[in-house]
Coordinates of N, CA and C in Angstrom, one line a residue:
M1 N 116.2 162.2 181.7 CA 116.1 161.1 180.7 C 117.5 160.5 180.5
G2 N 117.5 159.1 180.3 CA 118.8 158.4 180.1 C 119.1 158.5 178.6
E3 N 120.2 158.0 178.4 CA 120.6 157.9 177.0 C 119.6 157.1 176.1
E4 N 119.5 157.6 174.9 CA 118.5 156.9 174.0 C 119.1 155.5 173.8
A5 N 118.1 154.5 173.7 CA 118.5 153.1 173.5 C 119.1 153.0 172.1
K6 N 120.1 152.3 172.1 CA 120.8 152.0 170.8 C 120.3 150.6 170.3
V7 N 120.0 150.6 168.9 CA 119.6 149.3 168.3 C 120.8 148.6 167.8
V8 N 121.1 147.5 168.2 CA 122.3 146.8 167.8 C 121.9 145.7 166.8
E9 N 122.3 145.7 165.6 CA 121.9 144.7 164.6 C 122.8 143.5 164.8
L10 N 122.1 142.4 165.0 CA 122.8 141.1 165.3 C 123.3 140.5 164.0
P11 N 124.4 139.8 164.0 CA 124.9 139.2 162.7 C 123.9 138.1 162.3
E12 N 123.8 137.9 161.0 CA 122.9 136.8 160.4 C 123.4 135.4 160.8
S13 N 122.5 134.6 161.2 CA 122.9 133.3 161.7 C 123.5 132.4 160.5
P14 N 124.4 131.5 160.8 CA 125.0 130.7 159.8 C 123.9 129.8 159.1
E15 N 122.9 129.4 159.8 CA 121.8 128.6 159.2 C 121.1 129.4 158.1
K16 N 120.8 130.6 158.4 CA 120.1 131.5 157.5 C 120.9 131.7 156.2
K17 N 122.2 132.0 156.5 CA 123.2 132.2 155.4 C 123.2 130.9 154.5
R18 N 123.2 129.8 155.1 CA 123.3 128.5 154.4 C 122.0 128.3 153.5
R19 N 120.9 128.7 154.1 CA 119.6 128.6 153.3 C 119.6 129.5 152.1
K20 N 120.1 130.7 152.3 CA 120.1 131.7 151.2 C 121.1 131.1 150.1
L21 N 122.2 130.6 150.5 CA 123.2 130.1 149.5 C 122.6 128.9 148.7
L22 N 121.9 128.0 149.4 CA 121.2 126.9 148.8 C 120.2 127.3 147.8
I23 N 119.4 128.4 148.1 CA 118.4 128.9 147.2 C 119.0 129.5 146.0
I24 N 120.1 130.2 146.2 CA 120.8 130.8 145.0 C 121.4 129.7 144.1
I25 N 122.0 128.7 144.7 CA 122.6 127.6 143.9 C 121.5 126.9 143.1
A26 N 120.3 126.6 143.8 CA 119.2 125.9 143.2 C 118.7 126.7 142.0
A27 N 118.6 128.0 142.2 CA 118.1 128.9 141.1 C 119.0 128.9 140.0
C28 N 120.3 128.9 140.2 CA 121.3 128.9 139.2 C 121.2 127.6 138.4
I29 N 121.0 126.5 139.1 CA 120.9 125.2 138.4 C 119.7 125.1 137.5
V30 N 118.6 125.7 138.0 CA 117.3 125.7 137.2 C 117.6 126.5 135.9
V31 N 118.2 127.7 136.1 CA 118.4 128.6 134.9 C 119.3 127.9 133.9
L32 N 120.4 127.3 134.4 CA 121.4 126.6 133.5 C 120.7 125.4 132.8
S33 N 119.9 124.7 133.6 CA 119.2 123.6 132.9 C 118.2 124.1 131.8
L34 N 117.5 125.2 132.1 CA 116.6 125.7 131.0 C 117.4 126.1 129.8
V35 N 118.5 126.8 130.1 CA 119.4 127.2 129.0 C 119.9 126.0 128.2
A36 N 120.3 125.0 128.9 CA 120.8 123.8 128.2 C 119.7 123.1 127.4
V37 N 118.5 123.1 127.9 CA 117.4 122.5 127.2 C 117.1 123.3 125.9
L38 N 117.1 124.6 126.0 CA 116.9 125.4 124.9 C 117.9 125.2 123.8
I39 N 119.2 125.1 124.3 CA 120.3 125.0 123.3 C 120.2 123.6 122.6
L40 N 119.9 122.6 123.4 CA 119.8 121.2 122.8 C 118.6 121.1 121.9
S41 N 117.5 121.9 122.2 CA 116.3 121.8 121.4 C 116.3 122.5 120.1
F42 N 117.2 123.4 120.0 CA 117.3 124.2 118.8 C 118.6 124.2 118.1
S43 N 119.6 123.5 118.7 CA 120.9 123.5 118.1 C 121.0 122.6 116.8
P44 N 121.5 123.1 115.7 CA 121.7 122.3 114.5 C 122.7 121.2 114.7
V45 N 123.5 121.4 115.7 CA 124.6 120.4 115.9 C 124.0 119.0 116.2
L46 N 122.8 119.0 116.9 CA 122.1 117.7 117.2 C 121.0 117.4 116.3
A47 N 121.0 118.0 115.1 CA 119.9 117.8 114.2 C 120.0 116.3 113.6
A48 N 118.9 115.7 113.3 CA 118.9 114.4 112.8 C 119.4 114.4 111.3
K49 N 120.4 113.6 111.1 CA 120.9 113.5 109.7 C 120.7 112.0 109.2
K50 N 120.7 111.1 110.1 CA 120.4 109.7 109.7 C 119.2 109.2 110.4
I51 N 118.4 108.3 109.7 CA 117.3 107.7 110.3 C 117.3 106.2 110.1
E52 N 117.3 105.5 111.3 CA 117.4 104.0 111.2 C 116.1 103.4 111.8
V53 N 115.5 102.5 111.0 CA 114.2 101.8 111.5 C 114.6 100.4 111.8
T54 N 114.2 99.9 113.0 CA 114.5 98.5 113.4 C 113.3 97.8 113.9
G55 N 113.4 96.5 114.0 CA 112.3 95.7 114.5 C 111.2 95.3 113.5
T56 N 111.4 95.5 112.2 CA 110.4 95.2 111.3 C 110.5 93.9 110.6
E57 N 109.3 93.2 110.5 CA 109.2 92.0 109.7 C 108.0 92.0 108.8
L58 N 107.0 92.6 109.2 CA 105.8 92.7 108.4 C 105.7 93.9 107.5
V59 N 106.4 94.9 107.9 CA 106.4 96.2 107.1 C 107.8 96.4 106.6
N60 N 107.9 97.2 105.5 CA 109.2 97.5 104.9 C 109.9 98.6 105.6
A61 N 111.1 98.3 106.2 CA 111.8 99.3 106.9 C 112.3 100.5 106.1
G62 N 112.6 100.2 104.8 CA 113.1 101.2 103.9 C 112.0 102.2 103.6
K63 N 110.8 101.7 103.4 CA 109.7 102.6 103.1 C 109.3 103.5 104.3
L64 N 109.4 102.9 105.5 CA 109.2 103.6 106.7 C 110.2 104.7 106.9
A65 N 111.4 104.4 106.6 CA 112.5 105.4 106.7 C 112.2 106.6 105.7
E66 N 111.7 106.3 104.5 CA 111.4 107.3 103.5 C 110.3 108.2 104.0
S67 N 109.3 107.6 104.7 CA 108.2 108.4 105.3 C 108.7 109.4 106.3
L68 N 109.8 109.1 107.0 CA 110.4 109.9 108.1 C 111.4 110.9 107.6
E69 N 111.6 111.0 106.3 CA 112.6 111.9 105.7 C 112.4 113.4 106.2
P70 N 111.1 113.8 106.3 CA 110.9 115.2 106.7 C 111.5 115.6 108.1
L71 N 111.8 114.6 108.9 CA 112.4 114.8 110.2 C 113.9 115.2 110.1
K72 N 114.5 114.9 109.0 CA 115.9 115.3 108.9 C 116.1 116.8 109.0
G73 N 117.1 117.2 109.8 CA 117.3 118.6 110.1 C 116.7 119.1 111.4
T74 N 115.8 118.2 111.9 CA 115.1 118.6 113.2 C 116.0 118.1 114.4
P75 N 116.2 119.0 115.3 CA 117.0 118.6 116.5 C 116.4 117.4 117.2
L76 N 117.3 116.4 117.5 CA 116.8 115.1 118.0 C 115.9 115.3 119.3
P77 N 116.2 116.2 120.2 CA 115.3 116.3 121.4 C 113.9 116.7 121.1
R78 N 113.7 117.3 119.9 CA 112.4 117.8 119.5 C 111.5 116.8 118.8
I79 N 112.1 115.6 118.5 CA 111.4 114.6 117.7 C 110.6 113.7 118.7
S80 N 109.3 113.7 118.6 CA 108.5 112.9 119.6 C 107.9 111.7 118.9
E81 N 107.5 110.7 119.7 CA 106.9 109.5 119.1 C 105.6 109.8 118.4
S82 N 104.8 110.8 118.9 CA 103.6 111.1 118.2 C 103.8 111.7 116.8
K83 N 104.9 112.5 116.7 CA 105.3 113.0 115.4 C 105.7 111.9 114.4
V84 N 106.5 110.9 114.9 CA 106.9 109.8 114.1 C 105.7 109.0 113.6
Q85 N 104.7 108.7 114.5 CA 103.5 108.0 114.2 C 102.7 108.7 113.2
E86 N 102.7 110.0 113.3 CA 101.9 110.9 112.4 C 102.5 110.7 111.0
L87 N 103.8 110.7 110.8 CA 104.4 110.6 109.5 C 104.3 109.2 108.9
L88 N 104.3 108.2 109.8 CA 104.1 106.8 109.3 C 102.7 106.5 108.8
G89 N 101.8 107.3 109.3 CA 100.4 107.1 108.9 C 99.8 105.8 109.4
N90 N 98.7 105.4 108.8 CA 98.0 104.2 109.3 C 98.7 102.9 108.8
Q91 N 99.4 102.3 109.7 CA 100.1 101.0 109.5 C 99.5 100.0 110.4
P92 N 98.6 99.2 109.9 CA 97.9 98.2 110.7 C 98.9 97.2 111.5
A93 N 100.0 96.9 110.8 CA 100.9 96.0 111.4 C 101.8 96.6 112.6
I94 N 101.7 97.9 112.7 CA 102.5 98.6 113.7 C 101.7 98.8 115.0
D95 N 102.1 98.2 116.1 CA 101.4 98.5 117.4 C 101.9 99.7 118.0
Q96 N 103.2 99.9 118.0 CA 103.9 101.0 118.7 C 105.2 101.3 118.1
V97 N 105.7 102.6 118.3 CA 107.0 102.9 117.9 C 107.7 103.5 119.1
V98 N 109.0 103.2 119.2 CA 109.8 103.8 120.3 C 111.0 104.6 119.7
V99 N 111.0 105.9 120.0 CA 112.0 106.8 119.4 C 113.2 106.9 120.3
K100 N 114.4 106.7 119.7 CA 115.6 106.9 120.5 C 116.6 107.8 119.7
A101 N 117.3 108.6 120.5 CA 118.3 109.5 119.9 C 119.7 108.9 120.0
Q102 N 120.4 108.7 118.9 CA 121.8 108.1 119.0 C 122.7 109.3 118.6
M103 N 123.3 109.8 119.6 CA 124.1 111.0 119.4 C 125.3 110.7 118.5
P104 N 125.7 111.7 117.6 CA 125.2 113.1 117.7 C 124.1 113.4 116.7
N105 N 123.8 112.5 115.7 CA 122.8 112.9 114.7 C 122.0 111.8 114.1
T106 N 121.8 110.7 114.8 CA 121.0 109.6 114.3 C 119.7 109.4 115.1
L107 N 118.6 109.3 114.3 CA 117.3 109.0 114.9 C 117.1 107.5 114.7
V108 N 116.9 106.8 115.8 CA 116.5 105.3 115.7 C 115.1 105.1 116.1
V109 N 114.3 104.5 115.2 CA 112.9 104.3 115.4 C 112.7 102.8 115.5
E110 N 112.4 102.3 116.7 CA 112.2 100.9 117.0 C 110.7 100.6 116.8
V111 N 110.4 99.7 115.9 CA 109.0 99.4 115.6 C 108.6 98.1 116.3
I112 N 107.5 98.2 117.0 CA 106.9 97.0 117.7 C 105.6 96.6 116.9
E113 N 105.7 95.5 116.3 CA 104.7 95.0 115.4 C 103.6 94.2 116.1
A114 N 102.4 94.1 115.5 CA 101.4 93.2 116.0 C 101.8 91.8 115.7
V115 N 101.4 90.8 116.5 CA 101.8 89.4 116.2 C 100.7 88.7 115.5
P116 N 101.0 88.2 114.2 CA 100.0 87.5 113.5 C 99.7 86.2 114.1
V117 N 98.4 85.7 114.1 CA 98.1 84.5 114.6 C 97.4 83.5 113.6
A118 N 97.0 84.1 112.4 CA 96.3 83.3 111.4 C 96.4 84.0 110.1
I119 N 95.9 83.2 109.1 CA 95.9 83.8 107.7 C 94.4 83.7 107.3
L120 N 93.8 84.8 106.9 CA 92.4 84.9 106.5 C 92.4 84.7 105.0
V121 N 91.7 83.6 104.5 CA 91.6 83.4 103.1 C 90.3 83.9 102.6
D122 N 90.3 84.9 101.8 CA 89.1 85.5 101.2 C 89.2 85.5 99.7
G123 N 88.6 84.5 99.1 CA 88.7 84.4 97.6 C 90.1 84.1 97.2
D124 N 90.7 84.9 96.3 CA 92.0 84.6 95.9 C 93.0 85.5 96.7
K125 N 92.6 86.1 97.8 CA 93.5 86.9 98.6 C 93.7 86.3 99.9
E126 N 94.9 86.5 100.5 CA 95.2 86.0 101.8 C 95.7 87.2 102.7
Y127 N 95.3 87.2 103.9 CA 95.8 88.3 104.8 C 96.3 87.7 106.1
L128 N 97.4 88.3 106.6 CA 97.8 88.0 107.9 C 96.9 88.8 108.9
V129 N 96.4 88.1 109.9 CA 95.6 88.8 110.9 C 96.1 88.6 112.3
S130 N 95.8 89.6 113.1 CA 96.3 89.7 114.5 C 95.3 89.0 115.5
D131 N 95.6 89.0 116.8 CA 94.8 88.4 117.8 C 93.4 89.1 117.9
I132 N 93.3 90.4 117.5 CA 92.1 91.1 117.5 C 91.4 91.1 116.2
G133 N 91.8 90.3 115.3 CA 91.1 90.1 114.0 C 91.4 91.2 113.0
K134 N 92.5 92.0 113.3 CA 92.9 93.1 112.4 C 93.8 92.5 111.2
K135 N 93.5 93.0 110.0 CA 94.3 92.6 108.9 C 95.6 93.4 108.9
L136 N 96.7 92.6 109.0 CA 98.0 93.3 109.1 C 98.7 93.6 107.8
R137 N 98.6 92.6 106.9 CA 99.1 92.9 105.5 C 98.6 91.8 104.6
T138 N 98.7 92.0 103.3 CA 98.3 91.0 102.3 C 99.5 90.1 102.0
L139 N 99.2 88.8 101.9 CA 100.3 87.9 101.6 C 100.5 87.7 100.1
G140 N 101.7 87.7 99.6 CA 102.0 87.4 98.2 C 101.9 85.9 97.9
K141 N 101.9 85.6 96.6 CA 101.7 84.2 96.2 C 102.9 83.3 96.7
N142 N 104.1 83.9 96.8 CA 105.3 83.2 97.1 C 105.6 83.2 98.6
D143 N 104.7 83.8 99.4 CA 104.9 83.9 100.8 C 104.8 82.6 101.5
K144 N 105.7 82.2 102.3 CA 105.8 80.9 103.0 C 105.4 80.9 104.4
T145 N 104.7 82.0 104.9 CA 104.3 82.1 106.3 C 103.4 80.9 106.6
K146 N 103.7 80.2 107.8 CA 103.0 79.1 108.2 C 102.2 79.4 109.4
L147 N 100.9 79.6 109.2 CA 99.9 79.9 110.3 C 98.6 79.2 109.9
P148 N 97.7 79.0 110.9 CA 96.4 78.4 110.6 C 95.7 79.3 109.6
K149 N 95.0 78.7 108.7 CA 94.2 79.4 107.7 C 92.7 79.4 108.2
I150 N 92.1 80.6 108.0 CA 90.7 80.7 108.3 C 90.0 81.1 107.0
K151 N 89.0 80.3 106.6 CA 88.3 80.6 105.4 C 87.2 81.7 105.7
A152 N 87.2 82.7 104.8 CA 86.2 83.7 104.9 C 84.8 83.1 104.9
S153 N 83.9 83.5 105.8 CA 82.6 83.0 105.9 C 81.7 84.0 106.6
D154 N 80.4 83.6 106.8 CA 79.6 84.5 107.6 C 80.1 84.8 109.0
E155 N 80.8 83.8 109.5 CA 81.3 83.9 110.9 C 82.5 84.9 110.9
T156 N 83.3 84.9 109.9 CA 84.5 85.8 109.9 C 84.0 87.2 109.5
K157 N 82.9 87.4 108.9 CA 82.4 88.7 108.5 C 81.8 89.4 109.7
D158 N 81.5 88.6 110.8 CA 81.0 89.2 112.0 C 82.2 89.6 112.8
P159 N 82.5 90.9 113.0 CA 83.8 91.3 113.7 C 84.0 90.7 115.1
E160 N 82.9 90.6 115.8 CA 83.0 90.0 117.2 C 83.3 88.5 117.2
K161 N 82.7 87.8 116.3 CA 83.0 86.4 116.2 C 84.4 86.1 115.6
F162 N 84.8 86.9 114.7 CA 86.1 86.7 114.1 C 87.2 87.1 115.2
K163 N 86.9 88.1 115.9 CA 87.9 88.5 117.0 C 87.9 87.4 118.1
L164 N 86.8 86.8 118.3 CA 86.7 85.7 119.3 C 87.6 84.5 118.8
L165 N 87.6 84.2 117.6 CA 88.4 83.1 117.0 C 89.9 83.4 117.1
T166 N 90.2 84.6 116.6 CA 91.6 85.0 116.6 C 92.2 85.2 118.0
G167 N 91.3 85.6 118.9 CA 91.7 85.7 120.3 C 92.0 84.4 120.9
I168 N 91.2 83.4 120.6 CA 91.5 82.0 121.0 C 92.8 81.5 120.5
L169 N 93.0 81.7 119.2 CA 94.3 81.3 118.6 C 95.5 81.9 119.2
S170 N 95.4 83.1 119.7 CA 96.5 83.7 120.4 C 96.9 83.0 121.7
T171 N 96.0 82.2 122.2 CA 96.3 81.5 123.4 C 97.0 80.1 123.2
V172 N 97.0 79.7 121.9 CA 97.6 78.4 121.6 C 99.1 78.5 121.5
D173 N 99.8 77.5 122.1 CA 101.2 77.5 122.1 C 101.8 77.4 120.7
A174 N 102.9 78.1 120.4 CA 103.4 78.2 119.0 C 103.8 76.8 118.5
S175 N 104.2 75.9 119.4 CA 104.6 74.5 118.9 C 103.3 73.7 118.5
V176 N 102.2 74.1 119.0 CA 100.9 73.5 118.6 C 100.4 74.2 117.4
L177 N 100.4 75.5 117.4 CA 99.9 76.3 116.4 C 100.5 76.0 115.0
K178 N 101.8 75.7 115.0 CA 102.5 75.5 113.7 C 102.0 74.2 113.0
E179 N 101.3 73.3 113.8 CA 100.8 72.1 113.3 C 99.4 72.2 112.7
V180 N 98.8 73.4 113.0 CA 97.4 73.6 112.6 C 97.3 74.1 111.2
S181 N 96.5 73.4 110.4 CA 96.3 73.8 109.0 C 95.2 74.8 108.8
T182 N 94.0 74.5 109.5 CA 92.9 75.4 109.4 C 92.2 75.6 110.8
A183 N 91.6 76.7 110.9 CA 90.8 76.9 112.2 C 89.5 77.4 111.9
S184 N 88.5 77.0 112.7 CA 87.1 77.5 112.5 C 86.4 77.7 113.8
L185 N 85.3 78.3 113.8 CA 84.6 78.6 115.0 C 83.2 77.9 114.9
S186 N 82.9 77.1 115.9 CA 81.6 76.4 115.9 C 80.5 77.4 116.4
K187 N 79.3 76.9 116.2 CA 78.1 77.8 116.6 C 78.1 78.0 118.1
A188 N 78.8 77.1 118.8 CA 78.8 77.3 120.3 C 80.0 78.3 120.7
G189 N 80.7 78.8 119.7 CA 81.8 79.7 120.0 C 83.1 79.0 120.4
F190 N 83.2 77.7 120.0 CA 84.4 77.0 120.3 C 85.3 76.9 119.0
A191 N 86.6 77.0 119.3 CA 87.6 76.9 118.2 C 87.9 75.4 117.9
E192 N 87.9 75.1 116.6 CA 88.2 73.7 116.2 C 89.4 73.8 115.2
L193 N 90.4 73.1 115.5 CA 91.7 73.2 114.8 C 92.0 71.9 114.1
L194 N 92.3 72.0 112.8 CA 92.6 70.8 112.0 C 94.1 70.5 112.0
L195 N 94.5 69.3 112.4 CA 95.9 68.9 112.5 C 96.3 68.0 111.4
P196 N 97.5 67.6 111.2 CA 97.9 66.6 110.2 C 97.3 65.3 110.4
K197 N 97.2 64.5 109.4 CA 96.6 63.1 109.4 C 95.2 63.2 109.8
K198 N 94.5 64.3 109.4 CA 93.1 64.5 109.6 C 92.7 64.4 111.1
R199 N 93.6 64.8 111.9 CA 93.3 64.9 113.4 C 92.6 66.2 113.6
T200 N 91.7 66.3 114.6 CA 91.1 67.5 115.0 C 91.3 67.8 116.5
L201 N 91.6 69.0 116.7 CA 91.8 69.5 118.1 C 90.6 70.5 118.4
I202 N 89.7 70.0 119.3 CA 88.7 70.9 119.7 C 89.1 71.7 120.9
W203 N 89.4 73.0 120.7 CA 90.0 73.8 121.8 C 89.0 74.4 122.7
G204 N 87.9 74.7 122.2 CA 86.9 75.4 123.1 C 87.2 76.9 123.1
D205 N 87.0 77.5 124.3 CA 87.2 79.0 124.3 C 88.6 79.3 124.8
A206 N 88.8 80.6 125.2 CA 90.2 81.0 125.6 C 90.5 80.7 127.0
S207 N 89.7 80.1 127.8 CA 89.9 79.8 129.2 C 90.9 78.6 129.4
K208 N 91.6 78.6 130.5 CA 92.5 77.5 130.9 C 93.5 77.2 129.8
S209 N 94.0 78.2 129.2 CA 94.9 78.0 128.0 C 96.2 77.2 128.4
A210 N 96.7 77.5 129.6 CA 98.0 76.9 130.0 C 97.8 75.4 130.0
L211 N 96.8 74.9 130.7 CA 96.6 73.5 130.8 C 96.2 72.9 129.5
K212 N 95.4 73.6 128.7 CA 95.0 73.1 127.4 C 96.3 72.8 126.5
N213 N 97.2 73.8 126.6 CA 98.4 73.6 125.8 C 99.3 72.4 126.2
E214 N 99.3 72.1 127.5 CA 100.0 71.0 128.0 C 99.5 69.7 127.5
V215 N 98.1 69.6 127.5 CA 97.5 68.4 126.9 C 97.6 68.3 125.4
A216 N 97.5 69.4 124.7 CA 97.6 69.5 123.3 C 99.0 69.1 122.8
K217 N 100.0 69.5 123.5 CA 101.4 69.2 123.2 C 101.6 67.6 123.2
I218 N 101.0 67.0 124.2 CA 101.1 65.5 124.2 C 100.4 64.9 123.0
F219 N 99.3 65.4 122.7 CA 98.5 64.8 121.6 C 99.3 65.0 120.3
V220 N 99.9 66.2 120.1 CA 100.6 66.5 118.9 C 101.8 65.6 118.7
K221 N 102.5 65.3 119.9 CA 103.6 64.4 119.8 C 103.3 63.0 119.4
E222 N 102.0 62.6 119.6 CA 101.5 61.3 119.3 C 101.0 61.2 117.9
L223 N 101.1 62.2 117.1 CA 100.5 62.2 115.7 C 101.0 61.1 114.8
N224 N 102.3 60.8 115.0 CA 102.9 59.8 114.1 C 102.6 58.4 114.5
K225 N 102.0 58.2 115.7 CA 101.8 56.9 116.2 C 100.5 56.3 115.5
E226 N 100.5 55.0 115.5 CA 99.3 54.4 114.8 C 98.2 54.1 115.8
Y227 N 97.2 55.0 115.7 CA 96.0 54.7 116.4 C 94.9 55.5 115.7
A228 N 94.7 55.0 114.4 CA 93.8 55.7 113.5 C 92.4 55.9 114.0
S229 N 92.0 55.0 114.9 CA 90.6 55.2 115.4 C 90.4 56.4 116.3
K230 N 91.5 56.9 116.8 CA 91.5 58.1 117.7 C 92.0 59.3 116.9
T231 N 91.1 60.1 116.3 CA 91.5 61.2 115.5 C 91.1 62.5 116.0
T232 N 90.4 62.6 117.1 CA 89.9 63.8 117.7 C 90.3 63.9 119.2
I233 N 90.8 65.1 119.6 CA 91.0 65.3 121.0 C 90.2 66.6 121.4
D234 N 89.4 66.5 122.4 CA 88.6 67.6 122.9 C 89.2 68.1 124.2
V235 N 89.8 69.3 124.2 CA 90.4 69.8 125.4 C 89.6 71.0 126.0
T236 N 88.3 71.0 125.6 CA 87.4 72.0 126.1 C 87.5 72.1 127.7
N237 N 87.5 70.8 128.2 CA 87.7 70.7 129.7 C 89.1 70.0 129.9
P238 N 90.2 70.8 130.0 CA 91.5 70.2 130.0 C 91.8 69.2 131.2
E239 N 91.0 69.4 132.3 CA 91.2 68.4 133.4 C 90.7 67.0 133.0
N240 N 89.8 67.0 132.0 CA 89.3 65.7 131.6 C 89.2 65.7 130.1
P241 N 90.3 65.7 129.4 CA 90.3 65.7 127.9 C 89.7 64.4 127.4
V242 N 89.1 64.5 126.3 CA 88.4 63.3 125.6 C 89.1 63.0 124.3
V243 N 89.5 61.8 124.1 CA 90.1 61.4 122.8 C 89.2 60.3 122.2
Y244 N 88.9 60.5 120.9 CA 88.0 59.5 120.3 C 88.3 59.4 118.8

């Protein structure tokens, strides 16, 4: 018999060493990241000490900030938008909140409000309403907000019909909308808008709003001209508007 075969262990290839090193580095990065997240999430150094509320017009920023007082002392990374919304409660005028951390200790809450399109007049009360017919807030006697007024009626008490009217108003250009004193919905589901000098703008439904606005703007510019016999413009079909 010959000599027993000897097993020679070959050196590890450079490629294999490189892979092992990369795995070790990646694992270290993950661990350090987790440690950093835990530190930031629980460190009192980054706790909220100041709360700033921005973007408000319809709601009182000071009162909102008071509602968020329980968040003081909570580390900024642990404050979520859902928690902020929970503390603010039911605020019809607020569509969304965006939470931002301003290091080292300030919580900034940006409020995105619903856009009012009309004023609902119900008895001696007036409400700002949104494009979906939601009441955003009650108007005070000295409030100077200029938007079309909608008188409460059987039509406005029907949620779907009221939403239809406010939805149509949301398609009207601001330059035209500011000239509208009152808005109503016909039985056919068309919006009728009352302008100065007893002019009437029959808007129709929410379709073709861009073209309707172009025609309506021209009509509004002509309000001061003398043609008393022509007091109504119908833009229901904006390609062929009718003035009479």
